[in-house]
Coordinates of C-alpha atoms in Angstrom, one line a residue:
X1 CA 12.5 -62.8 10.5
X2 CA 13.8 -64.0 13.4
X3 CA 12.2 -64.7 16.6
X4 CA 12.9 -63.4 20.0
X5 CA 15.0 -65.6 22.2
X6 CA 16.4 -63.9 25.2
X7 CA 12.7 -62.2 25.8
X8 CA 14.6 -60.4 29.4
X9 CA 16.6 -58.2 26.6
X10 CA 13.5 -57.0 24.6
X11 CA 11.5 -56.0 28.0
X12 CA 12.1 -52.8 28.8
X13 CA 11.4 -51.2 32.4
X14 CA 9.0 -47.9 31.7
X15 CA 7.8 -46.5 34.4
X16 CA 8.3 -49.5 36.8
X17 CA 6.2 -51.4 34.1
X18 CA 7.7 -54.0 32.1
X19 CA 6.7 -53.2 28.5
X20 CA 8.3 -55.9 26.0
X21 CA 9.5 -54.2 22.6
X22 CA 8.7 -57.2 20.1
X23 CA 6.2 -57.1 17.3
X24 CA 3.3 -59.2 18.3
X25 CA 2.5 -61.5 15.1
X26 CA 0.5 -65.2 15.5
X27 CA 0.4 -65.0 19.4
X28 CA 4.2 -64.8 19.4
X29 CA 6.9 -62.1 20.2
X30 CA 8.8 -61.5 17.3
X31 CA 12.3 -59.4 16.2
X32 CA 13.4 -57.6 13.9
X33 CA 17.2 -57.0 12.6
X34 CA 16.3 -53.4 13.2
X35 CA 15.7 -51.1 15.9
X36 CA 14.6 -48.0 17.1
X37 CA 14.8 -45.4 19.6
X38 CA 11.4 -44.0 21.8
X39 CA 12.5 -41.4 24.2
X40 CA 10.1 -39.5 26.5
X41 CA 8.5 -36.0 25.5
X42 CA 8.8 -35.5 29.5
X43 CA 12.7 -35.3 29.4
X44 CA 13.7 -36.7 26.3
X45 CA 15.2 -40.0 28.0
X46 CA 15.4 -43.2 26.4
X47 CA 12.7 -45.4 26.9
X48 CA 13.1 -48.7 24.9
X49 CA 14.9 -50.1 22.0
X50 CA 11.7 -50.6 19.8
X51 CA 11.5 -53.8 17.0
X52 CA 12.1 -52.1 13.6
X53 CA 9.0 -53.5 11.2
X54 CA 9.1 -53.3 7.7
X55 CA 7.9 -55.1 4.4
X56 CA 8.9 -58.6 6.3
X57 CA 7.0 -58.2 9.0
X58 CA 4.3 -56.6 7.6
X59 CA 3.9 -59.5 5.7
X60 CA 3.5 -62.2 8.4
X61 CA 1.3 -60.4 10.3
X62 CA -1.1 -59.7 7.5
X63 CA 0.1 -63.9 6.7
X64 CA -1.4 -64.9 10.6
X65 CA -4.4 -62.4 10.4
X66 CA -5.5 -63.9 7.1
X67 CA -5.1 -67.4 9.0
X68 CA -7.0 -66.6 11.9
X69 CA -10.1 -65.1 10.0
X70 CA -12.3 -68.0 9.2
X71 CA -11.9 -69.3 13.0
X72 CA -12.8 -65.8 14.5
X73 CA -15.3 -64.5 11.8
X74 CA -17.4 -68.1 12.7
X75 CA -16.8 -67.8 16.0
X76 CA -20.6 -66.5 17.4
X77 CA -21.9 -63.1 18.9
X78 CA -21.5 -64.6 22.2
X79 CA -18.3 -65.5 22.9
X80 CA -16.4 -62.9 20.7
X81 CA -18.5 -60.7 23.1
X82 CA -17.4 -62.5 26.0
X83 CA -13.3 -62.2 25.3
X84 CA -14.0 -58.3 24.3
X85 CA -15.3 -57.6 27.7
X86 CA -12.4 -60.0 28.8
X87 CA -10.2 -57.5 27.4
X88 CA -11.6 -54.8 29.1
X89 CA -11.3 -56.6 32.6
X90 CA -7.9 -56.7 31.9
X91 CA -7.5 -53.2 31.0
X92 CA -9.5 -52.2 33.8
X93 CA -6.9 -54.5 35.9
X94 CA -3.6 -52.3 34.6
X95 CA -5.5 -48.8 34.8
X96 CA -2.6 -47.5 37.0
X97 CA 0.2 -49.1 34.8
X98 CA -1.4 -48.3 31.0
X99 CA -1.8 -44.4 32.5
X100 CA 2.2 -44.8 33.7
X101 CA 3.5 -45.8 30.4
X102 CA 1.7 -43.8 28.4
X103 CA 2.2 -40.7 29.8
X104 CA 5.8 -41.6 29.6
X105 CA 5.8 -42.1 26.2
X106 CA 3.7 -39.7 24.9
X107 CA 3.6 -36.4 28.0
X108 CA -0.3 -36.0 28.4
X109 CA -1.2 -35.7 31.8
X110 CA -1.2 -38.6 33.7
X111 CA -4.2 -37.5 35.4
X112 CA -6.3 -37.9 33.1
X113 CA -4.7 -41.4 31.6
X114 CA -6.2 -42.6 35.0
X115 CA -9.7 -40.7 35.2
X116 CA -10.6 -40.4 31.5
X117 CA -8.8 -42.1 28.7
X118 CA -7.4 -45.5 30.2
X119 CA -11.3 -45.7 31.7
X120 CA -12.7 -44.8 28.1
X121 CA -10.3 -47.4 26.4
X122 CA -11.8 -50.6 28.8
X123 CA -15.5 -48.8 27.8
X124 CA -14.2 -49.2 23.7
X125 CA -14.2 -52.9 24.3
X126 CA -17.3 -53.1 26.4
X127 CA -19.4 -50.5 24.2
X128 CA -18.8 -52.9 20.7
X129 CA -19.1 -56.3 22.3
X130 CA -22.3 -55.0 23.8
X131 CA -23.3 -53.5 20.4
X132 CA -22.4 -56.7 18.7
X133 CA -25.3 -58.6 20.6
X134 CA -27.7 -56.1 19.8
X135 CA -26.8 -55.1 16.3
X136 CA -30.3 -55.7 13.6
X137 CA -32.3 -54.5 11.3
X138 CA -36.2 -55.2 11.3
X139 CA -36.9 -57.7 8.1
X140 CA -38.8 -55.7 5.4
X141 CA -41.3 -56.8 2.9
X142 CA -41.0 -56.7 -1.0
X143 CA -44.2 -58.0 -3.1
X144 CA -44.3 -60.7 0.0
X145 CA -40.5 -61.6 -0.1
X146 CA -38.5 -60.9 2.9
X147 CA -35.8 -59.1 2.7
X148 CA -33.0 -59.9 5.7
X149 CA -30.0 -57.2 6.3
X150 CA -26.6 -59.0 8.0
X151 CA -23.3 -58.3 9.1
X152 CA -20.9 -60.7 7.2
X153 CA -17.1 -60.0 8.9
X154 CA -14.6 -58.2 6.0
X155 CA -11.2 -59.6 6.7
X156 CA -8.0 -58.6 7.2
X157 CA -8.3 -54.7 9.1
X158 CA -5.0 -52.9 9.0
X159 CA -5.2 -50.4 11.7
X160 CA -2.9 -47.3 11.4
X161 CA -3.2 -45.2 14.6
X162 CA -1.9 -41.8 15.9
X163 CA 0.6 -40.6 18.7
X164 CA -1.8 -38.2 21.1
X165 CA -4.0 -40.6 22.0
X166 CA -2.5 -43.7 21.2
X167 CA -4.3 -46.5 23.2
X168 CA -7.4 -44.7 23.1
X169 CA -7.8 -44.3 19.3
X170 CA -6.1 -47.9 18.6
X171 CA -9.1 -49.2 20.9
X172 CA -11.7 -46.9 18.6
X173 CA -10.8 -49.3 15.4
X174 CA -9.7 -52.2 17.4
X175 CA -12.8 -53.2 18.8
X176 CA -15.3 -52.4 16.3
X177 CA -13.2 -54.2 14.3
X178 CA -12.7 -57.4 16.4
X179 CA -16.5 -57.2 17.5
X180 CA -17.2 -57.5 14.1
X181 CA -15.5 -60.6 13.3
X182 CA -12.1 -59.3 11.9
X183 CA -8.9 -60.1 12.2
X184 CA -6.4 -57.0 13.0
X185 CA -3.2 -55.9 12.3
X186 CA -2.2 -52.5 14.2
X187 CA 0.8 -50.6 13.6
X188 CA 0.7 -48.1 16.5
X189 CA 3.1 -44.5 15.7
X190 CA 6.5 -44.8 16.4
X191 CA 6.7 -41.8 18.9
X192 CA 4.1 -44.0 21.1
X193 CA 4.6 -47.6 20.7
X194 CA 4.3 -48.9 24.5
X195 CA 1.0 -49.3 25.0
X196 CA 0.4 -51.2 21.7
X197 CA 2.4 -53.8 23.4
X198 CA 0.8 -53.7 26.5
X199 CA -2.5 -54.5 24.5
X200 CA -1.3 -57.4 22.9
X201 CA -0.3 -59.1 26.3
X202 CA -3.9 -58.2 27.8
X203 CA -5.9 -59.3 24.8
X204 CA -3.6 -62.6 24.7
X205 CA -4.5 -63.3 28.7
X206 CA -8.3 -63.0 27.8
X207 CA -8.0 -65.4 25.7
X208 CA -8.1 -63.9 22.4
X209 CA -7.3 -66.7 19.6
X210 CA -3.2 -66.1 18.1
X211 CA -3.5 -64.2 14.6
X212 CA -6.4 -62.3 15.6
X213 CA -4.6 -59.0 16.7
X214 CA -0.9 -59.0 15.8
X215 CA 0.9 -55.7 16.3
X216 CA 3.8 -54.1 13.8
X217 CA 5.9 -51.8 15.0
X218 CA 8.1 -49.5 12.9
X219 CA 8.0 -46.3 10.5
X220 CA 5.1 -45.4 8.4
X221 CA 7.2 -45.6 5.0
X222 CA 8.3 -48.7 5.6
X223 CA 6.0 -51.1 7.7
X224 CA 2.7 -49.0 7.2
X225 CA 3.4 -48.3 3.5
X226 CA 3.7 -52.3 3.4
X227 CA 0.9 -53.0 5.3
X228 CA -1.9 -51.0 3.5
X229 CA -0.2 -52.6 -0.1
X230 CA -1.2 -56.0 0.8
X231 CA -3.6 -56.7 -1.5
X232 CA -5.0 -59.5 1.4
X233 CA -6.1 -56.5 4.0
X234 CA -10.1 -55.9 3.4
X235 CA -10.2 -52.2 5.4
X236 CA -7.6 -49.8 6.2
X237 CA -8.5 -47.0 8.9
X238 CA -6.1 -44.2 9.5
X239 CA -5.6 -41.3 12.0
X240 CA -3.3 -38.7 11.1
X241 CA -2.3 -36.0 8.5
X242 CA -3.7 -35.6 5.4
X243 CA -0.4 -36.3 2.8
X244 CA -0.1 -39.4 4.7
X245 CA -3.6 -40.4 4.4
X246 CA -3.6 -39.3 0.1
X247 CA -0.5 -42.3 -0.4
X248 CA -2.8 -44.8 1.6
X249 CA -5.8 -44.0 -0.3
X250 CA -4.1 -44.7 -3.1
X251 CA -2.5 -48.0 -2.2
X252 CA -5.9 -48.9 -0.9
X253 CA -7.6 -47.7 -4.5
X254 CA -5.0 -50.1 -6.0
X255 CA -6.5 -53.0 -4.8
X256 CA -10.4 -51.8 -4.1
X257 CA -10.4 -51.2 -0.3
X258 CA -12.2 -49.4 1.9
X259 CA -10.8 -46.8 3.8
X260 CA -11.8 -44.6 6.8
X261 CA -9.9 -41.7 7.2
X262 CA -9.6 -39.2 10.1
X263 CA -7.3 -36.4 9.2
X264 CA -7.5 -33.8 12.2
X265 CA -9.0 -30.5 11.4
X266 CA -8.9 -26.4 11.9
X267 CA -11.9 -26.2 14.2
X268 CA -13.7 -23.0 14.7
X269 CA -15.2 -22.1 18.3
X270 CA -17.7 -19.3 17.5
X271 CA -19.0 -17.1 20.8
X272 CA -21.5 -14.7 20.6
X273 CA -22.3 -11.8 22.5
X274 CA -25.3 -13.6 24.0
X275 CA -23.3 -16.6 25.6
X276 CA -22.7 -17.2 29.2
X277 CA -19.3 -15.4 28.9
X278 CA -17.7 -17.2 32.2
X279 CA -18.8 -21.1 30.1
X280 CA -17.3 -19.4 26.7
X281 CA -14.0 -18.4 28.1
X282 CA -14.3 -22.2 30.1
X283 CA -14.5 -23.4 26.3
X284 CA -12.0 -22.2 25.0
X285 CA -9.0 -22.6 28.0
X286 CA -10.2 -26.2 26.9
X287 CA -8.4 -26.2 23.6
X288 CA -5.0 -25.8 25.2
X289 CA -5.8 -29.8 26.5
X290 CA -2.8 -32.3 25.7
X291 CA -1.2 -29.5 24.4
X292 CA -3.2 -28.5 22.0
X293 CA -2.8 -32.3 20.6
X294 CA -6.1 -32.5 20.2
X295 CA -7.6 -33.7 16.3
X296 CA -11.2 -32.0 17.6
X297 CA -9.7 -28.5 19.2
X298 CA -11.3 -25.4 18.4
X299 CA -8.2 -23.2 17.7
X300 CA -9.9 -20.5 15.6
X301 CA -11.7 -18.2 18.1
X302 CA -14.4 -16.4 16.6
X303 CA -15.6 -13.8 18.8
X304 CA -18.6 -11.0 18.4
X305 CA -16.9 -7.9 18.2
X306 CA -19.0 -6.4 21.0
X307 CA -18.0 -8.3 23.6
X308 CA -14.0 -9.1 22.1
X309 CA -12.3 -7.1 24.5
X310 CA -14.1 -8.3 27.4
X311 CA -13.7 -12.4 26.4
X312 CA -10.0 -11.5 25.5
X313 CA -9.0 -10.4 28.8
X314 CA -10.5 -13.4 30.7
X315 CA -8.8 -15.8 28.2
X316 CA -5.3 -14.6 28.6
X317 CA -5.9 -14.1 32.9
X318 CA -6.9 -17.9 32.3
X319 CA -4.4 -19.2 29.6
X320 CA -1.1 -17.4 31.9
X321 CA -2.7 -19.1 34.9
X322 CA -2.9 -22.6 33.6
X323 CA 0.4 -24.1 35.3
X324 CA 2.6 -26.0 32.5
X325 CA 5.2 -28.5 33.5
X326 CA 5.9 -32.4 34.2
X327 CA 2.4 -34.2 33.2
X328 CA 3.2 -36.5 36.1
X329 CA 2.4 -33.9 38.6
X330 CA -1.3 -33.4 39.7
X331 CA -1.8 -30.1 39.5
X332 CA -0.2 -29.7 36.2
X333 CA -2.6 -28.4 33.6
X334 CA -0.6 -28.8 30.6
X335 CA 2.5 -31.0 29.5
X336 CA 5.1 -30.9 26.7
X337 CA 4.9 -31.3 23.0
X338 CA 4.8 -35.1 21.6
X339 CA 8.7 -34.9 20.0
X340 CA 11.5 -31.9 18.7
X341 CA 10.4 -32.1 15.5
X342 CA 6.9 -31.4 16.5
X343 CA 7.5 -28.5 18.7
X344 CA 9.8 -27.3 15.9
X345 CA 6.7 -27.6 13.7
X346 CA 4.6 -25.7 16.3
X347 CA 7.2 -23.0 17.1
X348 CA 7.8 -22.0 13.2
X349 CA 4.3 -21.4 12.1
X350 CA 3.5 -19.1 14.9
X351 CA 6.9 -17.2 13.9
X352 CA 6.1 -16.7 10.5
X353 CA 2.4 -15.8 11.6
X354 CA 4.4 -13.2 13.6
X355 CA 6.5 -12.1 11.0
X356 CA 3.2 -11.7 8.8
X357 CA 1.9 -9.6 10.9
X358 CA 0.4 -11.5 13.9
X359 CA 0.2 -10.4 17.9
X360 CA 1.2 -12.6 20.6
X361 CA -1.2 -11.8 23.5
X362 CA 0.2 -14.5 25.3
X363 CA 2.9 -16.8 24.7
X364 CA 4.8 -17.0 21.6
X365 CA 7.1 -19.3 22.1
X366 CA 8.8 -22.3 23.7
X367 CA 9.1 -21.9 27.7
X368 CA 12.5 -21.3 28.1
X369 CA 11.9 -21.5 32.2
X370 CA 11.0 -25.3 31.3
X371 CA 13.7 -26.1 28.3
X372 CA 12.7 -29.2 26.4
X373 CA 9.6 -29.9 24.6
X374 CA 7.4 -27.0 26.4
X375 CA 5.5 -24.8 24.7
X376 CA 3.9 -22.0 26.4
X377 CA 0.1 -21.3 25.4
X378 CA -0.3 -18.9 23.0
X379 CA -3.3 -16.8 21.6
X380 CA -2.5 -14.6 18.3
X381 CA -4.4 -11.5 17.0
X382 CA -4.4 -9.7 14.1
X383 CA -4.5 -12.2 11.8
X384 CA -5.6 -12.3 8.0
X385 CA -8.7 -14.6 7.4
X386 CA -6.5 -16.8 4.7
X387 CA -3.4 -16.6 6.8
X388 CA -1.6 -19.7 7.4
X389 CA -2.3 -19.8 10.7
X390 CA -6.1 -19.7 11.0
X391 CA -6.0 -22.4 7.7
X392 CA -3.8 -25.0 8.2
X393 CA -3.0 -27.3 11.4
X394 CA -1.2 -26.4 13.8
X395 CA -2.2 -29.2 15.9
X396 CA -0.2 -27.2 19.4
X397 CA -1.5 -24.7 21.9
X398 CA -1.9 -22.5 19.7
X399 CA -5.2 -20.1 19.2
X400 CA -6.0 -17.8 16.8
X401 CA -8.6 -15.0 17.8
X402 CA -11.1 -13.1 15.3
X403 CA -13.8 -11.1 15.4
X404 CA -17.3 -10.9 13.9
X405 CA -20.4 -8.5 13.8
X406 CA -22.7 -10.8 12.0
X407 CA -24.5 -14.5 11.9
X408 CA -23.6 -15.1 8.6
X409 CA -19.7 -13.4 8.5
X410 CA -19.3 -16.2 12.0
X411 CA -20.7 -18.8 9.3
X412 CA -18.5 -17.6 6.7
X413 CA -15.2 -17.2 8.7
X414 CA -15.9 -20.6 10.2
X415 CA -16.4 -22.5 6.9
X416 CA -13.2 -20.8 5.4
X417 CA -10.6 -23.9 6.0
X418 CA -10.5 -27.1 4.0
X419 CA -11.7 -28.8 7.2
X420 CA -14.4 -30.4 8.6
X421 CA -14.3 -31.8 11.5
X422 CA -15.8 -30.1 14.3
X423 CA -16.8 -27.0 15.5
X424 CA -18.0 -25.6 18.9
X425 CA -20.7 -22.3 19.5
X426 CA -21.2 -20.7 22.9
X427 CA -24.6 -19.1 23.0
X428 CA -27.7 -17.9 24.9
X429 CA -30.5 -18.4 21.7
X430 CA -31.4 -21.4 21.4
X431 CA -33.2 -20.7 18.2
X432 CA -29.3 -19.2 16.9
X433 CA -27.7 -22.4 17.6
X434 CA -29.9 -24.7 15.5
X435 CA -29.7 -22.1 12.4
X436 CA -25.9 -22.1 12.5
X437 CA -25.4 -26.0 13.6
X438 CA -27.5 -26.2 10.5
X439 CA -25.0 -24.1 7.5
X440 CA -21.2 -25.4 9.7
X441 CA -19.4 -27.4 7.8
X442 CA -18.3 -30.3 10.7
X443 CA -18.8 -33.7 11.5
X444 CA -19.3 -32.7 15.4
X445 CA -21.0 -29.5 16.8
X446 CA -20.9 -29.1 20.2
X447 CA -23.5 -26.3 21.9
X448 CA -22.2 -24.6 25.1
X449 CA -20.5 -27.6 25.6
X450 CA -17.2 -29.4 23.9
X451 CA -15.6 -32.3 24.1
X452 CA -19.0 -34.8 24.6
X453 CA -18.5 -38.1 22.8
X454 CA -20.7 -40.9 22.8
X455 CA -19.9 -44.1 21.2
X456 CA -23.4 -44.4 19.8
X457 CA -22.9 -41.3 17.6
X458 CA -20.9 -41.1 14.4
X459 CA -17.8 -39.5 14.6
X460 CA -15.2 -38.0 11.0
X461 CA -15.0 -35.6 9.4
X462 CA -16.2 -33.2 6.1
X463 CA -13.9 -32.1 3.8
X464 CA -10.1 -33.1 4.3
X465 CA -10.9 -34.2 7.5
X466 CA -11.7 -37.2 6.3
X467 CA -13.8 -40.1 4.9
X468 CA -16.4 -42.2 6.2
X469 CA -17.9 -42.6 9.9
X470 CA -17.6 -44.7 12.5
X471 CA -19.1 -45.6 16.0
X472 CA -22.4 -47.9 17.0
X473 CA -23.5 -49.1 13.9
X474 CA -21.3 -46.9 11.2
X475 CA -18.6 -48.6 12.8
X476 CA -19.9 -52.1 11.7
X477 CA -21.0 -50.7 8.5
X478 CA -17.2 -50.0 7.4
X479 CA -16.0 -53.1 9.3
X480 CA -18.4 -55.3 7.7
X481 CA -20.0 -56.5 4.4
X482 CA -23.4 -55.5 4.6
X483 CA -25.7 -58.7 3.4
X484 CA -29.4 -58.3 2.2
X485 CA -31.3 -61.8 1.8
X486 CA -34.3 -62.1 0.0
X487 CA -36.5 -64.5 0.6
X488 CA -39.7 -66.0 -1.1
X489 CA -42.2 -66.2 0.8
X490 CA -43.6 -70.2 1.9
X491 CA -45.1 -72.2 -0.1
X492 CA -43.6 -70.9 -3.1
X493 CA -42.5 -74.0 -5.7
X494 CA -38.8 -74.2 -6.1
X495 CA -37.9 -75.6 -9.6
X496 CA -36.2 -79.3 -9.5

């Protein structure tokens, strides 16, 4: 595996930003034989030649990570604390250029890569460094022996992240995962590398130890696949689908891992007639973000029947006003679809959910005024309750719209999916919302609200949106091996 020598051929120039297209393994920029192609979702241009991972590289980056460990995992609170937040000044530093390049590569708005996300990622590092110092449990008693709970770091993490929020859900397992004591290898998807490399450089200039974070780029079947084999990794976490997530489960159950799995979902938002009508249609115009590239998104509208009409109406005058286009420009609202094979996904199950017998109230179909990788915002009627399209993942701006009459047929229609992993109710009764909270199936319910995440909270899912949770200390639960020490208490004879 050779490394790279002529380092001004494996930079390439995205969106004024030099973004270097090496794996990152040891604290070195590395090649591989192969390469691939990442083009933009904007305009499908070429952005970069990419470094083509496999078994090889897998391999040596899983070979520094294991290297690295007992140096990091002995290194104390303090000053792994002090490099996280390091980090974080240096992603606060490149706000401007991580928003750039990854809007580039993966078409959200770059809007909100500067307000929200790019801001959120910086907080990641901040949150579990801060957490770190603080992380205990109070000593408890046993027949006067003191029992003592630690944190002991795990490994080797492999860290296999998705394509709609790249840099914001690598830094979710990243930093937990460092804060803990581990050492990381990240393989970031292949439709949004850039920022994976941009990390690397930052987390190098704050003086993070070589072998502690190496990233691997490539395809899932060939570098992931290798990756999550290695009988050296300790944890595996995963965003993304579900038959991806069964072959790494297994590879893991080979060798005895631990996983954590987050597997997107089929999220209800249920409205009642009761609501604040002008917050529920609010709610819902809010699961056409990122183009509707969104794990948590409430596609399945459930609506009382009594106010249907009335909620409809609103929704599509809001949904045909939402202005669709470059996700460079301000005032767009929403951009285009991650990659043609994606919006070919996205555009055949809503034709065969129109063939079955579905209604287009709005949208239906690609925006031909756009071309490319644009999908206009579409809300279906007059679908079955075990149709396709109200039970599998659609994961586009796409929503499905039912009606209800009762408590318990909202319950039942929103527990009809094998998902789990959120769900969203807009009502007036406060007394409602803690009975249904109470029977939905989801590891997040949001109240007249959506879209509210704090790091202290535990986030996954139920069902096959997952396994396990993870933020505050869940997050050091998985990324850890929890310790209980019992000791006798003083004065107690030991036998010589």
């Amino acid at each position: 595996m050779p490394h790279g020598h002529d380092a001004a051929r494996a930079v390439a120039q995205v969106a004024g930003v030099a973004v270097d297209t090496r794996h990152w393994i040891n604290g070195e920029r590395v090649t591989s034989p192969d390469t691939f192609t990442d083009t933009s979702p904007i305009d499908g241009a070429p952005l970069a030649r990419i470094s083509r991972g496999g078994a090889a590289e897998a391999a040596a980056a899983v070979d520094a990570a294991h290297t690295a460990f007992p140096g990091w995992a002995q290194t104390n609170h303090t000053e792994r604390a002090r490099i996280l937040h390091a980090i974080a000044d240096g992603i606060e530093a490149r706000i401007e250029e991580l928003a750039a390049v990854e809007t580039a590569d993966n078409g959200a708005l770059l809007r909100s890569h500067r307000r929200g996300v790019m801001p959120r990622v910086a907080h990641n590092f901040r949150f579990f460094a801060d957490w770190l110092l603080q992380l205990r449990h109070d000593d408890f008693d046993t027949r006067g022996h003191t029992n003592h709970i630690s944190w002991d770091p795990a490994g080797v993490c492999a860290l296999i992240t998705p394509w709609n929020a790249p840099l914001m859900l690598a830094t979710w397992k990243v930093a937990p995962a460092l804060a803990a004591g581990n050492t990381v290898v990240l393989k970031p998807a292949e439709w949004s590398p850039l920022t994976a490399s941009l990390l690397a450089d930052i987390a190098a200039e704050a003086g993070l130890p070589a072998g502690v974070l190496n990233v691997v780029q490539g395809y899932g079947h060939e570098a992931g696949a290798a990756l999550v084999r290695d009988p050296r990794v300790a944890r595996i976490s995963f965003t993304g689908s579900v038959p991806t997530a069964r072959h790494i489960a297994g590879a893991a159950a080979a060798n005895l891992v631990p996983v954590s799995l987050e597997l997107g979902g089929k999220s209800p938002l249920l409205v009642f007639a009761d609501c604040d009508l002008d917050l529920a249609v609010d709610l819902a115009v809010e699961q056409f973000d990122n183009a509707g590239q969104v794990c948590l998104a409430g596609t399945r509208l459930l609506v009382e029947a009594s106010i249907a009409d009335e909620f409809t109406q609103r929704l599509i005058a809001r949904t045909e006003a939402l202005r669709q286009g470059d996700p460079r420009g301000e005032a767009t609202d929403i951009g285009p679809n991650i990659h043609p094979a994606h919006l070919t996904r996205i555009d055949s199950f809503v034709q065969r959910a129109l063939a079955a017998g579905a209604r287009a109230l709005t949208g239906g179909g690609p925006n031909t005024d756009l071309g490319g990788l644009y999908y206009r915002p579409t809300l279906l009627t007059d679908v079955a309750p075990d149709a396709e399209i109200v039970t599998e993942e659609v994961f586009g701006p796409v929503l499905t719209l039912q009606t209800f009459d009762t408590e318990e047929a909202a319950v039942a229609l929103a527990n009809a999916t094998r998902f789990g992993l959120a769900a969203a109710l807009a009502t007036g009764d406060q007394e409602r919302a803690h009975r249904i909270t109470g029977q939905l199936v989801a590891g997040t319910v949001w109240v007249n609200c959506f879209f509210v995440r704090d790091l202290r909270a535990p986030f996954g899912g139920s069902r096959h949106s997952g396994i396990g949770r993870e933020g505050g200390t869940w997050s050091f639960d998985f990324y850890c091996d929890l310790k209980n020490t019992v000791t006798a208490p003083k004065g107690w004879l030991t036998r010589g």
